[in-house]
CSV table of C-alpha atoms and ligand atoms in Angstrom, one decimal:
chain,number,residue,atom,x,y,z
A,1,UNK,CA,0.8,-89.9,-31.8
A,2,UNK,CA,-1.2,-92.4,-33.8
A,3,UNK,CA,-2.6,-95.1,-31.6
A,4,UNK,CA,-2.0,-98.7,-32.3
A,5,UNK,CA,-4.8,-100.8,-33.9
A,6,UNK,CA,-6.1,-102.4,-30.8
A,7,UNK,CA,-6.6,-105.6,-32.8
A,8,UNK,CA,-2.9,-106.2,-32.7
A,9,UNK,CA,-2.8,-105.7,-28.9
A,10,UNK,CA,-5.6,-108.2,-28.6
A,11,UNK,CA,-3.7,-110.9,-30.6
A,12,UNK,CA,-2.2,-113.2,-28.0
A,13,UNK,CA,0.2,-116.0,-28.9
A,14,UNK,CA,2.4,-115.5,-31.9
A,15,UNK,CA,1.3,-117.0,-35.2
A,16,UNK,CA,1.7,-120.8,-35.0
A,17,UNK,CA,4.1,-121.4,-37.9
A,18,UNK,CA,6.7,-118.8,-36.9
A,19,UNK,CA,6.8,-120.4,-33.4
A,20,UNK,CA,7.3,-123.8,-35.0
A,21,UNK,CA,10.1,-122.3,-37.1
A,22,UNK,CA,11.7,-120.7,-34.0
A,23,UNK,CA,11.8,-124.0,-32.1
A,24,UNK,CA,13.3,-125.7,-35.1
A,25,UNK,CA,16.0,-123.0,-35.5
A,26,UNK,CA,16.8,-123.2,-31.8
A,27,UNK,CA,17.1,-127.0,-31.9
A,28,UNK,CA,19.3,-126.8,-35.1
A,29,UNK,CA,21.6,-124.2,-33.5
A,30,UNK,CA,22.2,-126.5,-30.4
A,31,UNK,CA,22.3,-129.7,-32.4
A,32,UNK,CA,24.3,-128.8,-35.6
A,33,UNK,CA,24.7,-132.5,-36.5
A,34,UNK,CA,20.9,-133.1,-36.6
A,35,UNK,CA,19.4,-133.8,-40.1
A,36,UNK,CA,16.1,-132.2,-39.5
A,37,UNK,CA,13.2,-133.3,-41.7
A,38,UNK,CA,10.1,-131.1,-41.8
A,39,UNK,CA,6.6,-132.7,-42.0
A,40,UNK,CA,5.3,-129.5,-40.4
A,41,UNK,CA,4.1,-126.6,-42.6
A,42,UNK,CA,1.8,-127.4,-45.5
A,43,UNK,CA,4.2,-126.1,-48.1
A,44,UNK,CA,4.5,-127.9,-51.4
A,45,UNK,CA,7.8,-129.4,-52.4
A,46,UNK,CA,7.6,-130.9,-55.8
A,47,UNK,CA,8.5,-129.0,-59.0
A,48,UNK,CA,5.8,-127.4,-61.2
A,49,UNK,CA,4.6,-129.6,-64.0
A,50,UNK,CA,6.5,-128.6,-67.2
A,51,UNK,CA,3.4,-127.9,-69.2
A,52,UNK,CA,2.2,-125.4,-66.6
A,53,UNK,CA,5.6,-123.7,-66.1
A,54,UNK,CA,6.0,-123.4,-69.9
A,55,UNK,CA,2.7,-121.6,-70.3
A,56,UNK,CA,4.0,-119.0,-67.8
A,57,UNK,CA,7.4,-118.8,-69.5
A,58,UNK,CA,5.8,-118.3,-72.9
A,59,UNK,CA,3.4,-115.7,-71.7
A,60,UNK,CA,6.3,-113.9,-70.0
A,61,UNK,CA,8.4,-113.8,-73.2
A,62,UNK,CA,5.3,-112.6,-75.1
A,63,UNK,CA,5.3,-109.6,-72.8
A,64,UNK,CA,8.5,-108.5,-74.4
A,65,UNK,CA,6.8,-108.1,-77.8
A,66,UNK,CA,4.4,-105.4,-78.9
A,67,UNK,CA,1.7,-107.9,-79.7
A,68,UNK,CA,2.1,-109.8,-76.4
A,69,UNK,CA,2.4,-107.0,-74.0
A,70,UNK,CA,-0.4,-106.0,-71.7
A,71,UNK,CA,-0.5,-103.9,-68.5
A,72,UNK,CA,-3.2,-103.9,-65.9
A,73,UNK,CA,-5.9,-106.4,-66.5
A,74,UNK,CA,-9.4,-106.7,-65.1
A,75,UNK,CA,-9.2,-106.7,-61.3
A,76,UNK,CA,-11.7,-109.5,-61.1
A,77,UNK,CA,-9.3,-111.6,-63.3
A,78,UNK,CA,-8.9,-112.8,-66.8
A,79,UNK,CA,-12.3,-113.5,-68.4
A,80,UNK,CA,-11.1,-116.7,-70.0
A,81,UNK,CA,-9.8,-118.0,-66.7
A,82,UNK,CA,-13.0,-117.1,-64.8
A,83,UNK,CA,-15.0,-118.9,-67.4
A,84,UNK,CA,-12.7,-121.9,-67.3
A,85,UNK,CA,-12.8,-122.2,-63.5
A,86,UNK,CA,-16.7,-122.1,-63.7
A,87,UNK,CA,-16.7,-124.8,-66.4
A,88,UNK,CA,-14.0,-127.1,-65.3
A,89,UNK,CA,-14.1,-127.0,-61.5
A,90,UNK,CA,-17.8,-126.0,-60.9
A,91,UNK,CA,-19.3,-127.7,-64.0
A,92,UNK,CA,-22.0,-125.0,-64.2
A,93,UNK,CA,-22.6,-124.7,-60.5
A,94,UNK,CA,-21.1,-121.2,-60.6
A,95,UNK,CA,-21.3,-118.5,-63.3
A,96,UNK,CA,-18.1,-116.8,-64.5
A,97,UNK,CA,-19.5,-113.5,-63.1
A,98,UNK,CA,-19.3,-115.1,-59.6
A,99,UNK,CA,-15.6,-116.1,-60.0
A,100,UNK,CA,-13.0,-113.6,-58.8
A,101,UNK,CA,-9.3,-114.4,-59.4
A,102,UNK,CA,-6.8,-113.5,-56.7
A,103,UNK,CA,-3.3,-113.9,-55.4
A,104,UNK,CA,-4.3,-116.7,-53.1
A,105,UNK,CA,-6.8,-118.0,-50.6
A,106,UNK,CA,-5.1,-116.5,-47.5
A,107,UNK,CA,-5.2,-113.0,-49.1
A,108,UNK,CA,-8.9,-113.5,-49.9
A,109,UNK,CA,-9.6,-114.6,-46.4
A,110,UNK,CA,-8.0,-111.4,-45.2
A,111,UNK,CA,-9.9,-109.2,-47.7
A,112,UNK,CA,-13.2,-110.9,-47.1
A,113,UNK,CA,-13.1,-109.6,-43.6
A,114,UNK,CA,-13.4,-106.0,-44.9
A,115,UNK,CA,-16.7,-107.0,-46.5
A,116,UNK,CA,-18.3,-107.7,-43.1
A,117,UNK,CA,-16.6,-105.2,-40.9
A,118,UNK,CA,-16.0,-105.3,-37.2
A,119,UNK,CA,-19.6,-105.9,-36.0
A,120,UNK,CA,-20.1,-109.4,-37.4
A,121,UNK,CA,-20.2,-112.4,-35.1
A,122,UNK,CA,-17.7,-115.2,-36.0
A,123,UNK,CA,-17.9,-118.9,-35.7
A,124,UNK,CA,-15.0,-121.2,-36.5
A,125,UNK,CA,-14.3,-124.9,-36.5
A,126,UNK,CA,-12.1,-125.8,-33.6
A,127,UNK,CA,-9.3,-126.6,-34.5
A,128,UNK,CA,-9.0,-124.4,-37.6
A,129,UNK,CA,-6.5,-122.8,-40.0
A,130,UNK,CA,-5.3,-119.8,-37.8
A,131,UNK,CA,-6.0,-117.0,-40.3
A,132,UNK,CA,-9.8,-117.0,-39.8
A,133,UNK,CA,-9.5,-116.1,-36.1
A,134,UNK,CA,-6.3,-114.0,-36.2
A,135,UNK,CA,-7.6,-112.0,-39.2
A,136,UNK,CA,-10.9,-111.4,-37.3
A,137,UNK,CA,-9.0,-110.1,-34.3
A,138,UNK,CA,-6.9,-107.7,-36.4
A,139,UNK,CA,-10.0,-106.2,-38.0
A,140,UNK,CA,-11.7,-105.9,-34.7
A,141,UNK,CA,-14.5,-108.5,-35.4
A,142,UNK,CA,-13.1,-110.5,-32.5
A,143,UNK,CA,-12.0,-109.0,-29.2
A,144,UNK,CA,-9.7,-109.9,-26.3
A,145,UNK,CA,-8.7,-113.4,-25.5
A,146,UNK,CA,-10.2,-114.3,-22.2
A,147,UNK,CA,-8.1,-117.4,-21.8
A,148,UNK,CA,-10.6,-119.8,-23.4
A,149,UNK,CA,-10.8,-118.0,-26.7
A,150,UNK,CA,-11.4,-114.6,-28.3
A,151,UNK,CA,-14.5,-112.6,-27.5
A,152,UNK,CA,-17.0,-112.5,-30.4
A,153,UNK,CA,-15.8,-115.9,-31.7
A,154,UNK,CA,-17.8,-119.1,-31.2
A,155,UNK,CA,-15.6,-122.1,-31.3
A,156,UNK,CA,-17.2,-125.2,-32.8
A,157,UNK,CA,-15.2,-128.3,-31.5
A,158,UNK,CA,-14.6,-130.8,-34.3
A,159,UNK,CA,-13.3,-134.0,-32.6
A,160,UNK,CA,-13.3,-137.8,-33.2
A,161,UNK,CA,-16.4,-137.9,-30.9
A,162,UNK,CA,-18.5,-135.9,-33.3
A,163,UNK,CA,-16.9,-137.3,-36.5
A,164,UNK,CA,-15.2,-133.9,-36.9
A,165,UNK,CA,-18.5,-132.2,-37.7
A,166,UNK,CA,-19.6,-129.5,-35.2
A,167,UNK,CA,-22.7,-129.1,-33.1
A,168,UNK,CA,-24.2,-126.1,-35.0
A,169,UNK,CA,-26.6,-125.3,-32.2
A,170,UNK,CA,-23.8,-123.3,-30.5
A,171,UNK,CA,-23.7,-120.8,-33.4
A,172,UNK,CA,-25.5,-117.5,-32.9
A,173,UNK,CA,-27.9,-116.3,-35.6
A,174,UNK,CA,-26.4,-113.9,-38.2
A,175,UNK,CA,-22.8,-115.3,-37.8
A,176,UNK,CA,-20.1,-115.6,-40.3
A,177,UNK,CA,-19.2,-119.3,-40.2
A,178,UNK,CA,-15.7,-120.3,-41.4
A,179,UNK,CA,-15.7,-123.9,-42.6
A,180,UNK,CA,-12.8,-125.8,-44.2
A,181,UNK,CA,-13.2,-129.1,-46.0
A,182,UNK,CA,-11.0,-131.1,-46.5
A,183,UNK,CA,-10.0,-129.7,-43.2
A,184,UNK,CA,-6.7,-128.2,-42.2
A,185,UNK,CA,-5.6,-129.5,-39.7
A,186,UNK,CA,-7.8,-132.6,-39.1
A,187,UNK,CA,-8.0,-133.8,-42.7
A,188,UNK,CA,-11.7,-134.6,-42.2
A,189,UNK,CA,-13.9,-134.1,-45.3
A,190,UNK,CA,-17.5,-133.2,-44.7
A,191,UNK,CA,-20.0,-135.5,-46.4
A,192,UNK,CA,-22.9,-134.2,-48.5
A,193,UNK,CA,-25.3,-134.8,-45.7
A,194,UNK,CA,-23.1,-132.9,-43.2
A,195,UNK,CA,-22.8,-129.9,-45.6
A,196,UNK,CA,-26.5,-130.0,-46.2
A,197,UNK,CA,-27.0,-129.6,-42.4
A,198,UNK,CA,-24.6,-126.7,-42.4
A,199,UNK,CA,-26.3,-125.0,-45.4
A,200,UNK,CA,-29.8,-125.5,-44.0
A,201,UNK,CA,-28.6,-124.1,-40.7
A,202,UNK,CA,-27.0,-121.0,-42.3
A,203,UNK,CA,-30.1,-120.3,-44.5
A,204,UNK,CA,-32.4,-120.6,-41.5
A,205,UNK,CA,-30.3,-118.5,-39.2
A,206,UNK,CA,-29.2,-115.7,-41.5
A,207,UNK,CA,-25.6,-116.9,-41.5
A,208,UNK,CA,-23.0,-116.7,-44.3
A,209,UNK,CA,-20.5,-119.6,-44.7
A,210,UNK,CA,-17.0,-118.9,-45.8
A,211,UNK,CA,-16.1,-122.2,-47.3
A,212,UNK,CA,-12.4,-122.8,-47.7
A,213,UNK,CA,-11.8,-125.6,-50.2
A,214,UNK,CA,-8.1,-125.2,-50.7
A,215,UNK,CA,-7.5,-129.0,-50.5
A,216,UNK,CA,-10.4,-130.0,-52.8
A,217,UNK,CA,-8.2,-131.8,-55.3
A,218,UNK,CA,-7.0,-134.3,-52.6
A,219,UNK,CA,-10.5,-135.7,-52.5
A,220,UNK,CA,-10.4,-139.2,-54.0
A,221,UNK,CA,-13.7,-140.5,-52.7
A,222,UNK,CA,-16.2,-139.7,-55.5
A,223,UNK,CA,-19.1,-139.6,-52.9
A,224,UNK,CA,-17.5,-136.6,-51.1
A,225,UNK,CA,-18.4,-133.0,-52.2
A,226,UNK,CA,-15.6,-131.0,-53.7
A,227,UNK,CA,-17.4,-127.7,-53.5
A,228,UNK,CA,-20.2,-126.4,-51.2
A,229,UNK,CA,-22.1,-125.5,-54.3
A,230,UNK,CA,-22.9,-129.2,-54.8
A,231,UNK,CA,-25.3,-128.6,-51.9
A,232,UNK,CA,-28.8,-127.4,-52.6
A,233,UNK,CA,-29.3,-124.0,-50.9
A,234,UNK,CA,-25.7,-123.0,-50.8
A,235,UNK,CA,-26.1,-120.2,-53.3
A,236,UNK,CA,-28.0,-118.2,-50.8
A,237,UNK,CA,-25.7,-118.6,-47.9
A,238,UNK,CA,-22.1,-119.4,-49.0
A,239,UNK,CA,-18.9,-118.0,-50.4
A,240,UNK,CA,-16.2,-120.3,-51.5
A,241,UNK,CA,-12.5,-119.4,-51.2
A,242,UNK,CA,-10.0,-121.6,-53.1
A,243,UNK,CA,-6.5,-121.8,-54.4
A,244,UNK,CA,-4.1,-123.2,-57.0
A,245,UNK,CA,-1.5,-123.5,-54.3
A,246,UNK,CA,-1.9,-127.1,-53.3
A,247,UNK,CA,-3.1,-128.7,-56.5
A,248,UNK,CA,-0.6,-127.0,-58.8
A,249,UNK,CA,2.3,-126.2,-56.4
A,250,UNK,CA,1.5,-122.5,-56.7
A,251,UNK,CA,2.3,-121.8,-53.1
A,252,UNK,CA,5.1,-119.4,-54.2
A,253,UNK,CA,3.6,-118.6,-57.6
A,254,UNK,CA,0.4,-117.3,-56.0
A,255,UNK,CA,-3.1,-117.7,-57.6
A,256,UNK,CA,-6.5,-118.3,-56.0
A,257,UNK,CA,-10.1,-117.5,-56.6
A,258,UNK,CA,-13.4,-116.9,-54.8
A,259,UNK,CA,-16.9,-117.7,-55.7
A,260,UNK,CA,-19.5,-115.2,-54.5
A,261,UNK,CA,-23.0,-116.2,-55.8
A,262,UNK,CA,-25.2,-113.6,-57.3
A,263,UNK,CA,-28.0,-114.9,-55.1
A,264,UNK,CA,-26.2,-114.1,-51.9
A,265,UNK,CA,-27.6,-111.0,-50.1
A,266,UNK,CA,-27.0,-109.0,-47.0
A,267,UNK,CA,-29.8,-108.3,-44.5
A,268,UNK,CA,-30.8,-105.2,-46.4
A,269,UNK,CA,-31.2,-107.1,-49.7
A,270,UNK,CA,-28.1,-105.7,-51.3
A,271,UNK,CA,-25.8,-108.0,-53.3
A,272,UNK,CA,-22.7,-109.5,-51.6
A,273,UNK,CA,-21.2,-110.1,-55.1
A,274,UNK,CA,-21.5,-106.4,-55.9
A,275,UNK,CA,-19.7,-105.4,-52.7
A,276,UNK,CA,-17.0,-108.1,-53.2
A,277,UNK,CA,-16.5,-106.7,-56.7
A,278,UNK,CA,-16.0,-103.3,-55.1
A,279,UNK,CA,-13.5,-104.8,-52.6
A,280,UNK,CA,-11.5,-106.5,-55.3
A,281,UNK,CA,-11.5,-103.5,-57.6
A,282,UNK,CA,-10.6,-101.1,-54.8
A,283,UNK,CA,-8.2,-103.0,-52.6
A,284,UNK,CA,-6.7,-105.4,-55.2
A,285,UNK,CA,-5.4,-104.7,-58.6
A,286,UNK,CA,-5.7,-108.1,-60.2
A,287,UNK,CA,-3.6,-111.3,-60.1
A,288,UNK,CA,-0.4,-111.4,-62.1
A,289,UNK,CA,-1.1,-111.9,-65.8
A,290,UNK,CA,1.8,-114.4,-66.1
A,291,UNK,CA,0.4,-116.5,-63.3
A,292,UNK,CA,-3.1,-116.4,-64.7
A,293,UNK,CA,-1.6,-117.9,-67.9
A,294,UNK,CA,-0.3,-120.7,-65.7
A,295,UNK,CA,-3.8,-121.0,-64.2
A,296,UNK,CA,-5.3,-121.5,-67.6
A,297,UNK,CA,-2.7,-124.2,-68.4
A,298,UNK,CA,-3.7,-126.0,-65.1
A,299,UNK,CA,-7.2,-126.3,-66.4
A,300,UNK,CA,-6.3,-127.8,-69.8
A,301,UNK,CA,-6.5,-131.6,-69.9
A,302,UNK,CA,-2.7,-131.9,-69.8
A,303,UNK,CA,-2.5,-129.6,-66.8
A,304,UNK,CA,-5.3,-131.4,-64.9
A,305,UNK,CA,-3.5,-134.7,-65.5
A,306,UNK,CA,-0.2,-133.3,-64.3
A,307,UNK,CA,-1.8,-131.8,-61.1
A,308,UNK,CA,-3.4,-135.2,-60.3
A,309,UNK,CA,-0.1,-136.9,-60.6
A,310,UNK,CA,1.6,-134.5,-58.1
A,311,UNK,CA,-1.3,-134.9,-55.6
A,312,UNK,CA,-1.1,-138.7,-56.0
A,313,UNK,CA,2.6,-138.4,-55.1
A,314,UNK,CA,1.7,-136.5,-51.8
A,315,UNK,CA,-1.1,-139.0,-51.1
A,316,UNK,CA,1.5,-141.8,-51.3
A,317,UNK,CA,3.5,-140.0,-48.6
A,318,UNK,CA,0.3,-139.6,-46.6
A,319,UNK,CA,-0.4,-143.4,-46.7
A,320,UNK,CA,3.1,-144.1,-45.4
A,321,UNK,CA,2.8,-141.6,-42.6
A,322,UNK,CA,-0.5,-143.1,-41.6
A,323,UNK,CA,1.0,-146.6,-41.5
A,324,UNK,CA,3.9,-145.4,-39.5
A,325,UNK,CA,1.8,-143.8,-36.8
A,326,UNK,CA,-0.3,-146.9,-36.7
A,327,UNK,CA,2.8,-148.9,-35.9
A,328,UNK,CA,3.3,-150.9,-32.7
A,329,UNK,CA,5.4,-148.3,-30.9
A,330,UNK,CA,2.8,-145.6,-31.4
A,331,UNK,CA,0.0,-148.0,-30.6
A,332,UNK,CA,1.6,-148.9,-27.3
A,333,UNK,CA,1.8,-145.1,-26.5
A,334,UNK,CA,-2.0,-144.9,-27.1
A,335,UNK,CA,-1.7,-142.9,-30.3
A,336,UNK,CA,-5.0,-142.6,-32.3
A,337,UNK,CA,-4.6,-141.9,-36.0
A,338,UNK,CA,-7.1,-140.0,-38.1
A,339,UNK,CA,-6.7,-140.0,-41.9
A,340,UNK,CA,-9.3,-140.9,-44.6
A,341,UNK,CA,-7.1,-140.7,-47.7
A,342,UNK,CA,-8.6,-137.4,-48.9
A,343,UNK,CA,-6.3,-134.8,-47.6
A,344,UNK,CA,-2.5,-134.2,-47.2
A,345,UNK,CA,-2.8,-134.1,-43.3
A,346,UNK,CA,-2.6,-136.9,-40.8
A,347,UNK,CA,-4.1,-136.0,-37.4
A,348,UNK,CA,-2.8,-138.0,-34.5
A,349,UNK,CA,-4.0,-137.9,-30.9
A,350,UNK,CA,-1.8,-138.7,-27.9
A,351,UNK,CA,-4.3,-138.9,-25.1
A,352,UNK,CA,-3.1,-137.3,-21.9
A,353,UNK,CA,-0.2,-135.5,-23.6
A,354,UNK,CA,0.3,-131.9,-24.6
A,355,UNK,CA,0.7,-131.1,-28.3
A,356,UNK,CA,3.9,-129.0,-27.8
A,357,UNK,CA,5.3,-131.8,-25.6
A,358,UNK,CA,4.8,-134.4,-28.4
A,359,UNK,CA,6.2,-131.9,-30.9
A,360,UNK,CA,9.3,-131.4,-28.8
A,361,UNK,CA,9.8,-135.2,-28.3
A,362,UNK,CA,9.6,-135.9,-32.1
A,363,UNK,CA,11.9,-133.1,-32.9
A,364,UNK,CA,14.4,-134.1,-30.2
A,365,UNK,CA,14.3,-137.9,-30.6
A,366,UNK,CA,13.7,-138.2,-34.4
A,367,UNK,CA,14.6,-134.7,-35.7
A,368,UNK,CA,11.2,-134.6,-37.4
A,369,UNK,CA,9.2,-131.4,-37.3
A,370,UNK,CA,5.4,-131.7,-37.0
A,371,UNK,CA,2.8,-129.1,-36.1
A,372,UNK,CA,1.2,-129.1,-32.6
A,373,UNK,CA,-2.5,-129.4,-32.8
A,374,UNK,CA,-3.1,-126.9,-29.9
A,375,UNK,CA,-1.9,-124.2,-32.2
A,376,UNK,CA,-5.0,-124.6,-34.3
A,377,UNK,CA,-7.4,-124.1,-31.4
A,378,UNK,CA,-8.3,-125.5,-27.9
A,379,UNK,CA,-9.8,-128.7,-29.3
A,380,UNK,CA,-6.5,-129.4,-31.1
A,381,UNK,CA,-4.8,-130.0,-27.7
A,382,UNK,CA,-3.1,-133.5,-27.5
A,383,UNK,CA,-3.0,-133.8,-31.3
A,384,UNK,CA,-0.3,-133.3,-33.7
A,385,UNK,CA,-0.6,-132.7,-37.5
A,386,UNK,CA,1.7,-134.4,-39.8
A,387,UNK,CA,2.0,-133.0,-43.3
A,388,UNK,CA,2.4,-135.2,-46.4
A,389,UNK,CA,4.1,-132.4,-48.4
A,390,UNK,CA,7.7,-133.6,-48.8
A,391,UNK,CA,10.0,-135.5,-51.1
A,392,UNK,CA,9.4,-139.3,-51.0
A,393,UNK,CA,13.0,-139.9,-49.7
A,394,UNK,CA,12.6,-137.4,-46.9
A,395,UNK,CA,9.2,-138.8,-45.8
A,396,UNK,CA,10.6,-142.4,-46.0
A,397,UNK,CA,13.6,-141.4,-43.8
A,398,UNK,CA,11.3,-139.5,-41.3
A,399,UNK,CA,9.0,-142.5,-41.1
A,400,UNK,CA,11.9,-144.9,-40.7
A,401,UNK,CA,13.1,-142.9,-37.7
A,402,UNK,CA,9.6,-142.5,-36.3
A,403,UNK,CA,8.9,-146.2,-36.5
A,404,UNK,CA,12.0,-146.9,-34.3
A,405,UNK,CA,11.0,-144.4,-31.7
A,406,UNK,CA,10.4,-145.8,-28.2
A,407,UNK,CA,7.8,-143.6,-26.6
B,1,LIG,N1,-6.7,-122.3,-46.7
B,1,LIG,C1,-6.1,-123.3,-46.0
B,1,LIG,C2,-7.1,-124.2,-45.3
B,1,LIG,C3,-4.8,-123.5,-46.0
B,1,LIG,O1,-4.3,-124.5,-45.3
B,1,LIG,C4,-3.9,-122.6,-46.7
B,1,LIG,C5,-2.5,-122.8,-46.7
B,1,LIG,O2,-1.9,-123.6,-46.1
B,1,LIG,C6,-4.5,-121.6,-47.4
B,1,LIG,C7,-5.9,-121.4,-47.3
B,1,LIG,C8,-3.6,-120.6,-48.1
B,1,LIG,O3,-3.7,-120.7,-49.4
B,1,LIG,P1,-2.9,-119.7,-50.4
B,1,LIG,O4,-1.6,-120.3,-50.6
B,1,LIG,O5,-3.7,-119.7,-51.6
B,1,LIG,O6,-2.9,-118.4,-49.8
């Protein structure tokens, strides 16, 4: 018989979000009267801007005509969209030949692991978006979990004590470093100086950075970098993975992109961009043409304006959530709130308490779903993540309940 991929056997706890969903389901089943509000998973809730939806509808109708029909497109993506991303979001910091259009950032994070194989060393921010580590375990780049973490993975704690920027000296040379900014779950955004440190470290030590910028459009502070390619030296050590999910509400529509600089090389001098092109043309068959028409509309002035308005809406939620957790009741319980106004996530520490314990209390007492920080890595213990994705009315109701909670 065929043996099981040992990566699956090595995966320990279930994926975080299904466990959150399971606890919510169980609670709902035993408390049918409860009106549960989710501030848990980072799923978008607001409708697509009309301008963007219409572009997809028009393209779709066009497909029913002989002139408008097209079949397979270029696997790397529509040339016009690649050009537009390079111009509008990278302002010349990336060339269109370095832009690859995809069906989303998570899918790219999974595919990118085939580029480096199972022998690569991994370094991740701790806490981190779970796919970096779990994906590495599945492909065999990370081994068994020895209780403190997976073999082959260096965890880089990002805590209030180090301003959520890791001590890079723990990273081994020639590692693949996953780095997410604005960060999920902490909401921290690396400054230019911090990213320069990271880039210099990577160049000096033969590392490649996988920079996940999925929340870049939440950055409101003009001093903060929106892409790693704003940093000198990044073109020889970094790949950026990004997405239309959060700025355009494309979580269900599905569209993302990656930037792999032509200057980035493997140890033997071969081009990473060329191999990525090979991965995308072999293991992927191009993003949906209808959706790419939506992506083009996003990058028109009207689309950009509409996306900004939706993000402003979520940031208003975030400000209210921050204020709520800074309230007297949480202060008395010792809660520490971390939020800089440049991400949809509020990261709250409950010193001395376990994350899942706080999660259960908030679910039980307020019927509000959050995400336990420990699910994002050992350094997330005692924290919870609260997501600002939600309708205003739901967030207001959740905050009203939370502000009355006696802890
Ligand atoms: N990267 C981060 C940091 C995320 O939080 C998420 C989704 O929550 C993704 C990537 C996934 O993006 P996509 O919807 O494009 O797959």
